[in-house]
mmCIF file of C-alpha atoms and ligand atoms in Angstrom:
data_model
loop_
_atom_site.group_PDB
_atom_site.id
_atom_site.type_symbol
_atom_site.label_atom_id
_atom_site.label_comp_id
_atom_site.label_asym_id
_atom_site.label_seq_id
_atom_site.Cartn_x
_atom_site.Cartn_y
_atom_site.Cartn_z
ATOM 1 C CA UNK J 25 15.844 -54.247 -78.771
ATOM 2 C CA UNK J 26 14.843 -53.982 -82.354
ATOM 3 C CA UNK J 27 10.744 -53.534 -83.140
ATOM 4 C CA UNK J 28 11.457 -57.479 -85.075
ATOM 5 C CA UNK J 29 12.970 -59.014 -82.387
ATOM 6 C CA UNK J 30 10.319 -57.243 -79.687
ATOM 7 C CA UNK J 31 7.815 -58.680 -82.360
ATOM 8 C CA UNK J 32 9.124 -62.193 -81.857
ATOM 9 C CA UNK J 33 10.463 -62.139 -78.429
ATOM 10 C CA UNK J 34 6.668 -61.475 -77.165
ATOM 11 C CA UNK J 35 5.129 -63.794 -80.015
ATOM 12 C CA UNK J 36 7.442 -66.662 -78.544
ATOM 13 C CA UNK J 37 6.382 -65.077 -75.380
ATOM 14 C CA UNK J 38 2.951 -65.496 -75.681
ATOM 15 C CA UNK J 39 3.670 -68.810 -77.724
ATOM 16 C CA UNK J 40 4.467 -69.811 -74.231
ATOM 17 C CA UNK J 41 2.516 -68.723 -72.282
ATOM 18 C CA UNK J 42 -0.429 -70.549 -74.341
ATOM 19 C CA UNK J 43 1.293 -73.563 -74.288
ATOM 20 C CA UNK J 44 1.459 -73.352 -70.369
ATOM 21 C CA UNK J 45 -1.836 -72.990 -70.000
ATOM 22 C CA UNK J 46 -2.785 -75.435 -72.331
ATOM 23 C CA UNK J 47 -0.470 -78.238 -70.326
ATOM 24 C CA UNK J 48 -3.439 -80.805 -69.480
ATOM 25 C CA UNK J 49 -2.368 -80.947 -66.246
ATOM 26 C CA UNK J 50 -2.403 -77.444 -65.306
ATOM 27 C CA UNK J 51 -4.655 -76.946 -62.725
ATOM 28 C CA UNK J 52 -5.431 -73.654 -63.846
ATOM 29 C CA UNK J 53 -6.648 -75.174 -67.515
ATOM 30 C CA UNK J 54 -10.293 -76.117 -67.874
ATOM 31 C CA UNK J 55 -11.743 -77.436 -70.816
ATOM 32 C CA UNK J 56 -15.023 -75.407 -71.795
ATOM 33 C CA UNK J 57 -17.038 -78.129 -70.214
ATOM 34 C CA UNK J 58 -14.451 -77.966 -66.988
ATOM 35 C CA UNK J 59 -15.386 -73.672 -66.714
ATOM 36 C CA UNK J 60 -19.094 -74.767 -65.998
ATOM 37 C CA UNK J 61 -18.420 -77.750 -63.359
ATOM 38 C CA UNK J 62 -14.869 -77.004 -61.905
ATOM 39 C CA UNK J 63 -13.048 -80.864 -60.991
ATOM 40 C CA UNK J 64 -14.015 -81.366 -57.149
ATOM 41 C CA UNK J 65 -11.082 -81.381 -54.873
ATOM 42 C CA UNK J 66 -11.137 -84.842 -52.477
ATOM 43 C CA UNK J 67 -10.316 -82.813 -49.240
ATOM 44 C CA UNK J 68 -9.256 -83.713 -46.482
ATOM 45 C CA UNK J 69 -6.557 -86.395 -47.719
ATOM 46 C CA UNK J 70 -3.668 -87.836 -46.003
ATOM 47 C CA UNK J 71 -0.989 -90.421 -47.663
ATOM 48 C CA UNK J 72 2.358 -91.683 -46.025
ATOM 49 C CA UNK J 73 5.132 -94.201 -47.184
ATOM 50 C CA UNK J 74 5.026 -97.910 -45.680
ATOM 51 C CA UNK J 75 3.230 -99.756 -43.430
ATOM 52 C CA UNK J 76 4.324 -97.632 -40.415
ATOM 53 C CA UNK J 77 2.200 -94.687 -42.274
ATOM 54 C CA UNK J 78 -0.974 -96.434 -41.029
ATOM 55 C CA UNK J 79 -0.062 -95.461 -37.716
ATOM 56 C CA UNK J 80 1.367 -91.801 -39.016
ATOM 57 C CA UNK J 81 -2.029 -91.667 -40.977
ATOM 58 C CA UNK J 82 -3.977 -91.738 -37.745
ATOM 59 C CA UNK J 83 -2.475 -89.369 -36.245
ATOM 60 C CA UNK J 84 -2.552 -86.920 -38.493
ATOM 61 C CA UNK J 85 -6.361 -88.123 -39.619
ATOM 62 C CA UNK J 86 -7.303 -86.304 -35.908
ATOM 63 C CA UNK J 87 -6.161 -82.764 -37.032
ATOM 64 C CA UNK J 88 -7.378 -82.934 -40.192
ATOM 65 C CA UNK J 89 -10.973 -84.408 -39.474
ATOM 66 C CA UNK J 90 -11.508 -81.609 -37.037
ATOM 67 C CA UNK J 91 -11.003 -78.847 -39.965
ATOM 68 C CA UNK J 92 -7.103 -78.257 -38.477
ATOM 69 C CA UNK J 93 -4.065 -77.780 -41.034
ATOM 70 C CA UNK J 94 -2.178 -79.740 -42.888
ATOM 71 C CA UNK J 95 1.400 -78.431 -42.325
ATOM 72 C CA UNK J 96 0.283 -79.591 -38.553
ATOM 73 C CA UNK J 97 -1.463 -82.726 -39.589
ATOM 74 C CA UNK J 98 1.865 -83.807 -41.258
ATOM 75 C CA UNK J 99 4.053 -82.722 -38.590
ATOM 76 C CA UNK J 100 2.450 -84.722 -35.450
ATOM 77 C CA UNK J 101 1.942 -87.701 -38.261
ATOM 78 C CA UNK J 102 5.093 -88.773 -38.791
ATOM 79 C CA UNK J 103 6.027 -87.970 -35.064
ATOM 80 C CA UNK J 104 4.291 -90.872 -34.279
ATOM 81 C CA UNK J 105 6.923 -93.204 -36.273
ATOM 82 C CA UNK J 106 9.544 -91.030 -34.659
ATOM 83 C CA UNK J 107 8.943 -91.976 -31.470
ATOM 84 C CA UNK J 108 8.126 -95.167 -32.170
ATOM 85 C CA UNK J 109 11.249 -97.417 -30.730
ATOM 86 C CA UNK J 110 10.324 -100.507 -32.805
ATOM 87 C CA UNK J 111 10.724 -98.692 -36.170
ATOM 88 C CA UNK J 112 14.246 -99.640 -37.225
ATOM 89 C CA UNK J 113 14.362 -96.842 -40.175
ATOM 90 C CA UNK J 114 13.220 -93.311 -38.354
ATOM 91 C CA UNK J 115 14.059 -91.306 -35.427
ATOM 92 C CA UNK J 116 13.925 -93.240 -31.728
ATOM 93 C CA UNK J 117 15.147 -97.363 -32.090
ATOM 94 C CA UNK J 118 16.524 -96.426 -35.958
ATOM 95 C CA UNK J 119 19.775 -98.233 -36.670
ATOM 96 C CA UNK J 120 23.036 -96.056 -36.107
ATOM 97 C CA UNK J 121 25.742 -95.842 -39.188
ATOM 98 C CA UNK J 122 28.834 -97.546 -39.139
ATOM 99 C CA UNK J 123 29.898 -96.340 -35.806
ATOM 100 C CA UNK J 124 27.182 -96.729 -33.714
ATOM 101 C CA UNK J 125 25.370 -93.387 -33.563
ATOM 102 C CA UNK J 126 22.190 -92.923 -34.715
ATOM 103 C CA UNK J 127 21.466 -89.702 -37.075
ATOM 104 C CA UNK J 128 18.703 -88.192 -38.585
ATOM 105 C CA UNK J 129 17.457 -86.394 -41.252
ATOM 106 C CA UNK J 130 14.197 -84.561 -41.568
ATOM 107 C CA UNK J 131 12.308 -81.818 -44.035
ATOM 108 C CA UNK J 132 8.983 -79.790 -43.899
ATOM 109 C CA UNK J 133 7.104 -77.876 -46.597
ATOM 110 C CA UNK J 134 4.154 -75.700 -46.520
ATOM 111 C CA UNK J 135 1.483 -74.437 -49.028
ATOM 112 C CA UNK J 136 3.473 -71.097 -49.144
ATOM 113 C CA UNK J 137 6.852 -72.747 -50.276
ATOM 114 C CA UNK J 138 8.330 -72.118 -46.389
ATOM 115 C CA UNK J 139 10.479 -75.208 -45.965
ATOM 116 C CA UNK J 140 12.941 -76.271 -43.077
ATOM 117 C CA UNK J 141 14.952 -78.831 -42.483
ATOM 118 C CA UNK J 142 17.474 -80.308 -40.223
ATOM 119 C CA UNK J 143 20.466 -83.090 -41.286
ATOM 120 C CA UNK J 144 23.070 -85.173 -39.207
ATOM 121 C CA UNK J 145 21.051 -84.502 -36.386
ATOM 122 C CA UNK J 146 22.036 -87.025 -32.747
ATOM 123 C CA UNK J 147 19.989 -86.990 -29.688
ATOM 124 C CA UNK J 148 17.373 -85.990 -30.507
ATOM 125 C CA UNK J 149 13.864 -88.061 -31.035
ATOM 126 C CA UNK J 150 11.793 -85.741 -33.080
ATOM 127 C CA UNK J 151 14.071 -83.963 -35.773
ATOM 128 C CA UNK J 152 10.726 -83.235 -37.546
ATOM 129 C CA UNK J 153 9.534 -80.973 -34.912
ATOM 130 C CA UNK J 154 13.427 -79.467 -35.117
ATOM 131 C CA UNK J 155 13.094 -78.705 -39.247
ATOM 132 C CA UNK J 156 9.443 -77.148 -38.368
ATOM 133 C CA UNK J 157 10.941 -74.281 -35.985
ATOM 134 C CA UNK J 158 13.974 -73.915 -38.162
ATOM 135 C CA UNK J 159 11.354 -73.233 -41.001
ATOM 136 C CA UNK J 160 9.748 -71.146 -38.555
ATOM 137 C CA UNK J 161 12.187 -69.354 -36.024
ATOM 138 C CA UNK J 162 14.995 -68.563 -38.398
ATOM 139 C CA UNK J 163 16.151 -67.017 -41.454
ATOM 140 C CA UNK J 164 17.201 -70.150 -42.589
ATOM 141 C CA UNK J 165 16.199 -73.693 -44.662
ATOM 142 C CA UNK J 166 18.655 -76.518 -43.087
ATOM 143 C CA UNK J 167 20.844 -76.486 -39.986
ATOM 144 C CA UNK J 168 23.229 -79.745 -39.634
ATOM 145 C CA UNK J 169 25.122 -82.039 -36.883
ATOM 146 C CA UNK J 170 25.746 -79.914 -33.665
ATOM 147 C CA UNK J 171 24.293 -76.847 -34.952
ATOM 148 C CA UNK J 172 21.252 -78.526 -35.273
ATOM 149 C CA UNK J 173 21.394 -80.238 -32.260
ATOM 150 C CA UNK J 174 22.171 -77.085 -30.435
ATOM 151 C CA UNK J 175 19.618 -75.295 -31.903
ATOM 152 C CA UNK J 176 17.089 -77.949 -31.001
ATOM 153 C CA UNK J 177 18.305 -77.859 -27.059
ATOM 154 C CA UNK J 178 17.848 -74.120 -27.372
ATOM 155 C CA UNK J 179 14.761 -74.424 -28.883
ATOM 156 C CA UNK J 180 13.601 -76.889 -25.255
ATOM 157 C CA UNK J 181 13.890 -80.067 -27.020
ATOM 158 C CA UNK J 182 15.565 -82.675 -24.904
ATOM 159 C CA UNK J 183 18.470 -84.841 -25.594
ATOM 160 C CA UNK J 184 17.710 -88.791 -25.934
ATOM 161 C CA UNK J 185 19.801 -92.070 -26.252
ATOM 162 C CA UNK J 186 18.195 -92.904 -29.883
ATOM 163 C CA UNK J 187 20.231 -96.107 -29.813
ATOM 164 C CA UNK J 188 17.840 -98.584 -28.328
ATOM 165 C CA UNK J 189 19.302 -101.927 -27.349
ATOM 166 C CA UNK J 190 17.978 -104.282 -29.740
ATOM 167 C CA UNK J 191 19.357 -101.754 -32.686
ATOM 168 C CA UNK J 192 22.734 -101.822 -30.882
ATOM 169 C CA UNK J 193 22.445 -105.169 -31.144
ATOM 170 C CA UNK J 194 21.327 -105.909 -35.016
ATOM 171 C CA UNK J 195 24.896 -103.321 -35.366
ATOM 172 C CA UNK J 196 27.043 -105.364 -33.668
ATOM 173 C CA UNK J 197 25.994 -108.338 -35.830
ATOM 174 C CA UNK J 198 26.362 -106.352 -38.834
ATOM 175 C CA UNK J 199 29.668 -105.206 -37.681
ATOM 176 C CA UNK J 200 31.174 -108.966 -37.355
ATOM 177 C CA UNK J 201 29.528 -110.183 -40.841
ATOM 178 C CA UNK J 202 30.904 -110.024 -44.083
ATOM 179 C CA UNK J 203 28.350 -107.255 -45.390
ATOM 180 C CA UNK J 204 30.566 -104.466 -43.505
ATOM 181 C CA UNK J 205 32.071 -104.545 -46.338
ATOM 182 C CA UNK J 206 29.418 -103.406 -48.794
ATOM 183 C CA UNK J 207 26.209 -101.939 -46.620
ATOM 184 C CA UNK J 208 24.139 -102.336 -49.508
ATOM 185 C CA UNK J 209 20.216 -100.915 -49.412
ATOM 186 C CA UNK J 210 17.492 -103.488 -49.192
ATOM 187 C CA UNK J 211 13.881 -103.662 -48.196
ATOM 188 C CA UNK J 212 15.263 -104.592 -44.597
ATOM 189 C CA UNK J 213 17.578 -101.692 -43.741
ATOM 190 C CA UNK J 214 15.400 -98.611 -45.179
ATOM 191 C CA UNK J 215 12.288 -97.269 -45.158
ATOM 192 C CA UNK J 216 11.797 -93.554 -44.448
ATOM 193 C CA UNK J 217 8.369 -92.092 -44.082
ATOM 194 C CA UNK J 218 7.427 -89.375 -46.309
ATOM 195 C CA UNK J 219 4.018 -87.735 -45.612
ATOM 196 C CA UNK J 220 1.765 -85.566 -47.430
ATOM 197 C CA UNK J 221 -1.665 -84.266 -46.758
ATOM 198 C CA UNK J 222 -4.416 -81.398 -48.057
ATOM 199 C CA UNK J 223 -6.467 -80.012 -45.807
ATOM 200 C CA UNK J 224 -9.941 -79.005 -46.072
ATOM 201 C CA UNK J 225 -8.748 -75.677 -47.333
ATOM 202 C CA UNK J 226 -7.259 -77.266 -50.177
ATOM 203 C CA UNK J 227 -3.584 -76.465 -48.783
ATOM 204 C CA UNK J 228 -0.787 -79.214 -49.170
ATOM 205 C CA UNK J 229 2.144 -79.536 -46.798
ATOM 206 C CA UNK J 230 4.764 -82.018 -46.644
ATOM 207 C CA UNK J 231 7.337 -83.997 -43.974
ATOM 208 C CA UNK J 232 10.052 -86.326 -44.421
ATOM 209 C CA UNK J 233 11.891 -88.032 -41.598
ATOM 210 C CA UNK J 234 14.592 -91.179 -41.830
ATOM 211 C CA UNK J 235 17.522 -92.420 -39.598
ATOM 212 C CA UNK J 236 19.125 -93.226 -43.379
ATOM 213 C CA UNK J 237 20.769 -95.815 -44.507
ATOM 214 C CA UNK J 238 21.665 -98.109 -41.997
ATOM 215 C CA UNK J 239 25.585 -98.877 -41.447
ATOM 216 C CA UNK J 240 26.140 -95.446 -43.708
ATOM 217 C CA UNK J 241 29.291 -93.478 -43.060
ATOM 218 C CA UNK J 242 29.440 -91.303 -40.478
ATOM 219 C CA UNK J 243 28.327 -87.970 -41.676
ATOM 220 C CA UNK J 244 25.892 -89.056 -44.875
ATOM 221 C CA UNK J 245 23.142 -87.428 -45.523
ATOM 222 C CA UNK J 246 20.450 -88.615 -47.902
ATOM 223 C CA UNK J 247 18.005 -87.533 -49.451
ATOM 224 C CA UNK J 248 15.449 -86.858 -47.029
ATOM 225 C CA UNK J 249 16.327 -83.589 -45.403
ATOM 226 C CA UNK J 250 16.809 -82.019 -49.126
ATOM 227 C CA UNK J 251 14.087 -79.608 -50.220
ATOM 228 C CA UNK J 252 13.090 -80.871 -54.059
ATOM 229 C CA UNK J 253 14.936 -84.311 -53.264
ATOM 230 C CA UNK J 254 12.909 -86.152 -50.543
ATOM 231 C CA UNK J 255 10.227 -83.858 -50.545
ATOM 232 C CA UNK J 256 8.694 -80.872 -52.817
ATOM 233 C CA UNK J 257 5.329 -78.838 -52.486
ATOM 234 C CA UNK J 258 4.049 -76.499 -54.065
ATOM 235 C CA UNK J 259 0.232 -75.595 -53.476
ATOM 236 C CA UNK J 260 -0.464 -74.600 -57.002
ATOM 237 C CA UNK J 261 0.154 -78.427 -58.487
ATOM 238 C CA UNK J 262 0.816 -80.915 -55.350
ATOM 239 C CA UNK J 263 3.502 -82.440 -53.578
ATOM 240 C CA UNK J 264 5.623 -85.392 -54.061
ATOM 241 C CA UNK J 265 7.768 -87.047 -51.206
ATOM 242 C CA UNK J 266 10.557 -90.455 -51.939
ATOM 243 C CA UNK J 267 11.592 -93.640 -50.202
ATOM 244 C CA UNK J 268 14.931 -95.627 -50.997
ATOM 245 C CA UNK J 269 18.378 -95.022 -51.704
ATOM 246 C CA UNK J 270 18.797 -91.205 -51.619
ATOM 247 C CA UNK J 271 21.831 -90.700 -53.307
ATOM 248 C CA UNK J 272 19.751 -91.839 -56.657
ATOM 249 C CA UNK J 273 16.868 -89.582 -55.835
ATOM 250 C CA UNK J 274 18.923 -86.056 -54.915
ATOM 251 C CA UNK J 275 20.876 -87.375 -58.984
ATOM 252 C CA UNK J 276 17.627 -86.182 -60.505
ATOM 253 C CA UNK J 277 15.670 -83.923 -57.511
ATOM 254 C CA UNK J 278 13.292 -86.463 -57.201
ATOM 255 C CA UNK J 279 10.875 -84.620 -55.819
ATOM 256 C CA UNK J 280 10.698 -81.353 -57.638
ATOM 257 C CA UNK J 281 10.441 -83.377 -60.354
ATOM 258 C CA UNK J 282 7.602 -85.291 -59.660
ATOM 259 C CA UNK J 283 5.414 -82.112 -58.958
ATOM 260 C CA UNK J 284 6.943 -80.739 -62.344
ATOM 261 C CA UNK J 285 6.131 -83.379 -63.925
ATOM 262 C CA UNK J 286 2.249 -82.895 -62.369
ATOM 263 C CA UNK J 287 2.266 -79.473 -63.721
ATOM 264 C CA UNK J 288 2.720 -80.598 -67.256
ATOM 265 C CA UNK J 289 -0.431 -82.758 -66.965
ATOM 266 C CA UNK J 290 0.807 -85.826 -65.561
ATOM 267 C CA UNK J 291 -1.366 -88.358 -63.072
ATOM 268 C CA UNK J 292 0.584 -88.253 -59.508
ATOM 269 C CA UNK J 293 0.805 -92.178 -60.773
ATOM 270 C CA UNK J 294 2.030 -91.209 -64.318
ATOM 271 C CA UNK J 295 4.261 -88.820 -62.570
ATOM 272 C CA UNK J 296 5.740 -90.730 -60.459
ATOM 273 C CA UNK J 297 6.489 -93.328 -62.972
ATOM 274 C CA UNK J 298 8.301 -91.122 -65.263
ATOM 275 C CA UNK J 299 10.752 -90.128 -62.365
ATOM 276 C CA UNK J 300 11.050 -93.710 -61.386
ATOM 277 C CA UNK J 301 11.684 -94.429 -64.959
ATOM 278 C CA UNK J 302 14.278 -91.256 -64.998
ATOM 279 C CA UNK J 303 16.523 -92.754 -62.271
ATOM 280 C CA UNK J 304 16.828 -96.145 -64.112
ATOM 281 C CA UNK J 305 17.707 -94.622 -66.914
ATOM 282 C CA UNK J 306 20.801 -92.019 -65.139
ATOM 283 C CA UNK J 307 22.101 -95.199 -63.497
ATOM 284 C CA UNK J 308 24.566 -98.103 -65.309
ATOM 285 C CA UNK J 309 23.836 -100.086 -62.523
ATOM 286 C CA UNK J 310 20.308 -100.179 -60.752
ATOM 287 C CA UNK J 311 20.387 -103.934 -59.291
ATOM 288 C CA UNK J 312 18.811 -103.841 -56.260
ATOM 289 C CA UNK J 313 18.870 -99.975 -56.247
ATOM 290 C CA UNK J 314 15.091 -99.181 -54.715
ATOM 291 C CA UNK J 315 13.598 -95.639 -54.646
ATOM 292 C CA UNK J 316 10.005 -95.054 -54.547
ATOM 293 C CA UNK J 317 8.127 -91.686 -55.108
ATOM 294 C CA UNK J 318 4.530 -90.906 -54.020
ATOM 295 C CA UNK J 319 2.318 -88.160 -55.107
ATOM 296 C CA UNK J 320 -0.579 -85.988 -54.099
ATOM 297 C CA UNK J 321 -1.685 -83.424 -56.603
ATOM 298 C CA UNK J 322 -3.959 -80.328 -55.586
ATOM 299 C CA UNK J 323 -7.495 -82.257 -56.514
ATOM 300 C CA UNK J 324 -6.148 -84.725 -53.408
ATOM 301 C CA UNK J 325 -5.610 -87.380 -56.108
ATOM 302 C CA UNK J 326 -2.596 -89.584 -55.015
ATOM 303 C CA UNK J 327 -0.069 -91.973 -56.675
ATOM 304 C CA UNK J 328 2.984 -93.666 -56.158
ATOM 305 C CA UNK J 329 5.700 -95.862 -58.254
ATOM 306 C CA UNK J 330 9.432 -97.671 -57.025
ATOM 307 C CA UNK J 331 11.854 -99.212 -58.979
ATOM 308 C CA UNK J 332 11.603 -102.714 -57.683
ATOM 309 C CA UNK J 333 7.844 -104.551 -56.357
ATOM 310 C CA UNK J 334 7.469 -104.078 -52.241
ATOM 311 C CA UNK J 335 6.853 -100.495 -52.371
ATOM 312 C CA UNK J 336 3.377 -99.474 -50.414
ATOM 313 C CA UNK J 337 1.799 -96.663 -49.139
ATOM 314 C CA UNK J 338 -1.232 -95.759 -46.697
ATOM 315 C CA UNK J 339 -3.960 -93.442 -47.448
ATOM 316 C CA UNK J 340 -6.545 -92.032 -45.544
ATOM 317 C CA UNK J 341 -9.542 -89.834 -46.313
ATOM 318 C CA UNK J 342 -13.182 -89.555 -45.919
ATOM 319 C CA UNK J 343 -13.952 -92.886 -47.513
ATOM 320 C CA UNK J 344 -11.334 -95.146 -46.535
ATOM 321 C CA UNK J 345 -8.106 -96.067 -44.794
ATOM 322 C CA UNK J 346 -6.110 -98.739 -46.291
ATOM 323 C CA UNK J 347 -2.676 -99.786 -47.708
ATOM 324 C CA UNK J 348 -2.087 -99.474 -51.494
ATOM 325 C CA UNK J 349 0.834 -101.359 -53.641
ATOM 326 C CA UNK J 350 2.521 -99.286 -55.844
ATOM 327 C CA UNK J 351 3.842 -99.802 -59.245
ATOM 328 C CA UNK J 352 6.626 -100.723 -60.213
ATOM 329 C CA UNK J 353 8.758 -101.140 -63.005
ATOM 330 C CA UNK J 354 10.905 -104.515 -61.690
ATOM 331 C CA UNK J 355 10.491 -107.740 -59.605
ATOM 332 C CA UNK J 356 13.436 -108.609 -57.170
HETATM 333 N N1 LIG F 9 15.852 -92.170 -48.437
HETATM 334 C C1 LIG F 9 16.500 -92.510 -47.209
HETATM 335 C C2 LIG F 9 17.951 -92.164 -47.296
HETATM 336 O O1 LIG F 9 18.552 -92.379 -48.331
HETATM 337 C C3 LIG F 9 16.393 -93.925 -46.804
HETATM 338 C C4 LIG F 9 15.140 -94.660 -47.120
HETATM 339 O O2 LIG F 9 14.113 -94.123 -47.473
HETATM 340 O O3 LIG F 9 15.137 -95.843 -47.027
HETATM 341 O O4 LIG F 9 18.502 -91.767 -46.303
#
């Protein structure tokens, strides 16, 4: 390389590097003022997708209260909904796809970028608890259909009829009515829960856990189970986690870009709403089309944003525990 373009390869290169730091939303930047009083992290913090998140929230509320860690906090959280046979959208009692078998998706992320996940996954009630020893026990991020499932009976999990009767039921309807024809994603046939807490460490982990879209084709995968598309952390910014239909979220890796978006400065709110506005913008046709995002950044401030109004989210910390309506950008 020539001394002129060493000169200003490094000048760009420390152009940048400025620049990065100088992102408002940094969390390394402080303001002069910010050097002497450092921003106070809200710690612990725990926020989940949907009403069933109350429930998750609780759950994970116990570990977290008692000083425990959030990559456990979020796991046994969203267990809860899992096993819950009256949730019609994750694990245990979540509608099947077109054929009549149930199958689920799941991720986990911790504050040191480890991440596993499982997809396509039958029999099996907890596929959160499967992604956490794949992210643990193997060299690998995802295992899929009967590799997963195999894996998971290895691993002692036990195999369970997720089918409950009265989701066998609402499919058998479904199967005789016109909408066979075009399963289409509403309020009423989705709803995964996304979970993300920080611990009183100040260490952010995520998990993600659907039975997809109901009446899909056999074999679809979503977004859920996708590291950067249903869920993202990383510790340095936050962690972002998404609701709706997934193939719109994996079009623009909703997630990573959410916590991108955080590192340039943005609100979790502000970032969520730029995503949000990003996948209304990469589609021609977004009627009914629902995704929402929701955000935690590494202060424990939290956000969230969907397409169309209905999108909520639960939140618990210190203070409170309570529901919150999200933006949005559309009514129905
Ligand atoms: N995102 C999930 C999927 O596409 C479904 C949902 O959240 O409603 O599988």
């Amino acid at each position: 390389m020539s001394r002129r373009n060493f000169i200003k390869t490094s000048a760009l290169g420390i152009g940048g590097i400025l620049l990065a730091k100088c992102a408002p939303g940094n969390p390394e930047n402080t303001t002069d003022n910010e050097e002497t009083t450092p921003k106070t992290i809200s710690k612990p913090v725990v926020i989940s997708t949907w009403n069933h998140g109350l429930d998750a929230n609780k759950a994970a509320w116990t570990i977290l209260e008692k000083g425990g860690n959030a990559l456990d906090a979020v796991e046994k959280g969203v267990m809860v909904t899992e096993s819950d046979p009256t949730n019609r959208s994750v694990g245990l009692g979540g509608l099947p796809d077109r054929e009549g078998h149930v199958t689920l998706d799941a991720c986990i992320m911790n504050h040191e970028n480890e991440c596993g996940a499982v997809a396509f996954l039958q029999e099996i009630e907890n596929p959160i608890a499967v992604a956490r020893k794949v992210m643990e026990e193997t060299p690998h991020v995802m295992l899929v259909g009967q590799g997963a499932q195999d894996f998971a009976l290895a691993q002692g999990f036990q195999k369970t009829n997720l089918l409950v009767p009265e989701a066998e039921e609402a499919w058998k309807k479904w199967k005789e009515s016109e909408e066979q024809k075009k399963p289409g994603i509403n309020s009423e046939n989705h709803d995964t829960i996304g979970m993300l807490a920080i611990d009183e460490h100040g260490n952010i982990s995520g998990a993600c856990t659907t039975s997809g879209w109901a009446y899909k084709l056999h074999g679809r995968v979503g977004d859920s189970p996708i590291i950067g598309a249903g869920l993202f952390v990383d510790n340095e910014v936050g962690g972002a986690c998404a609701t709706g239909l997934g193939e719109a979220v994996i079009r623009i890796a909703g997630s990573h870009t959410v916590v991108e978006l955080m590192r340039q400065g943005k609100s979790p709110n502000e970032a969520c709403k730029e995503a949000v506005e990003r996948i209304i913008k990469k589609h021609k046709n977004i009627e009914g089309l629902q995704v929402g995002f929701l955000a935690i950044n590494k202060y424990g401030e939290v956000g969230g944003h969907s397409v169309y109004a209905g999108f909520n989210y639960a939140l618990r910390d210190n203070q409170t525990e309570k529901m919150i309506d999200a933006q949005y950008e559309m009514e129905w």
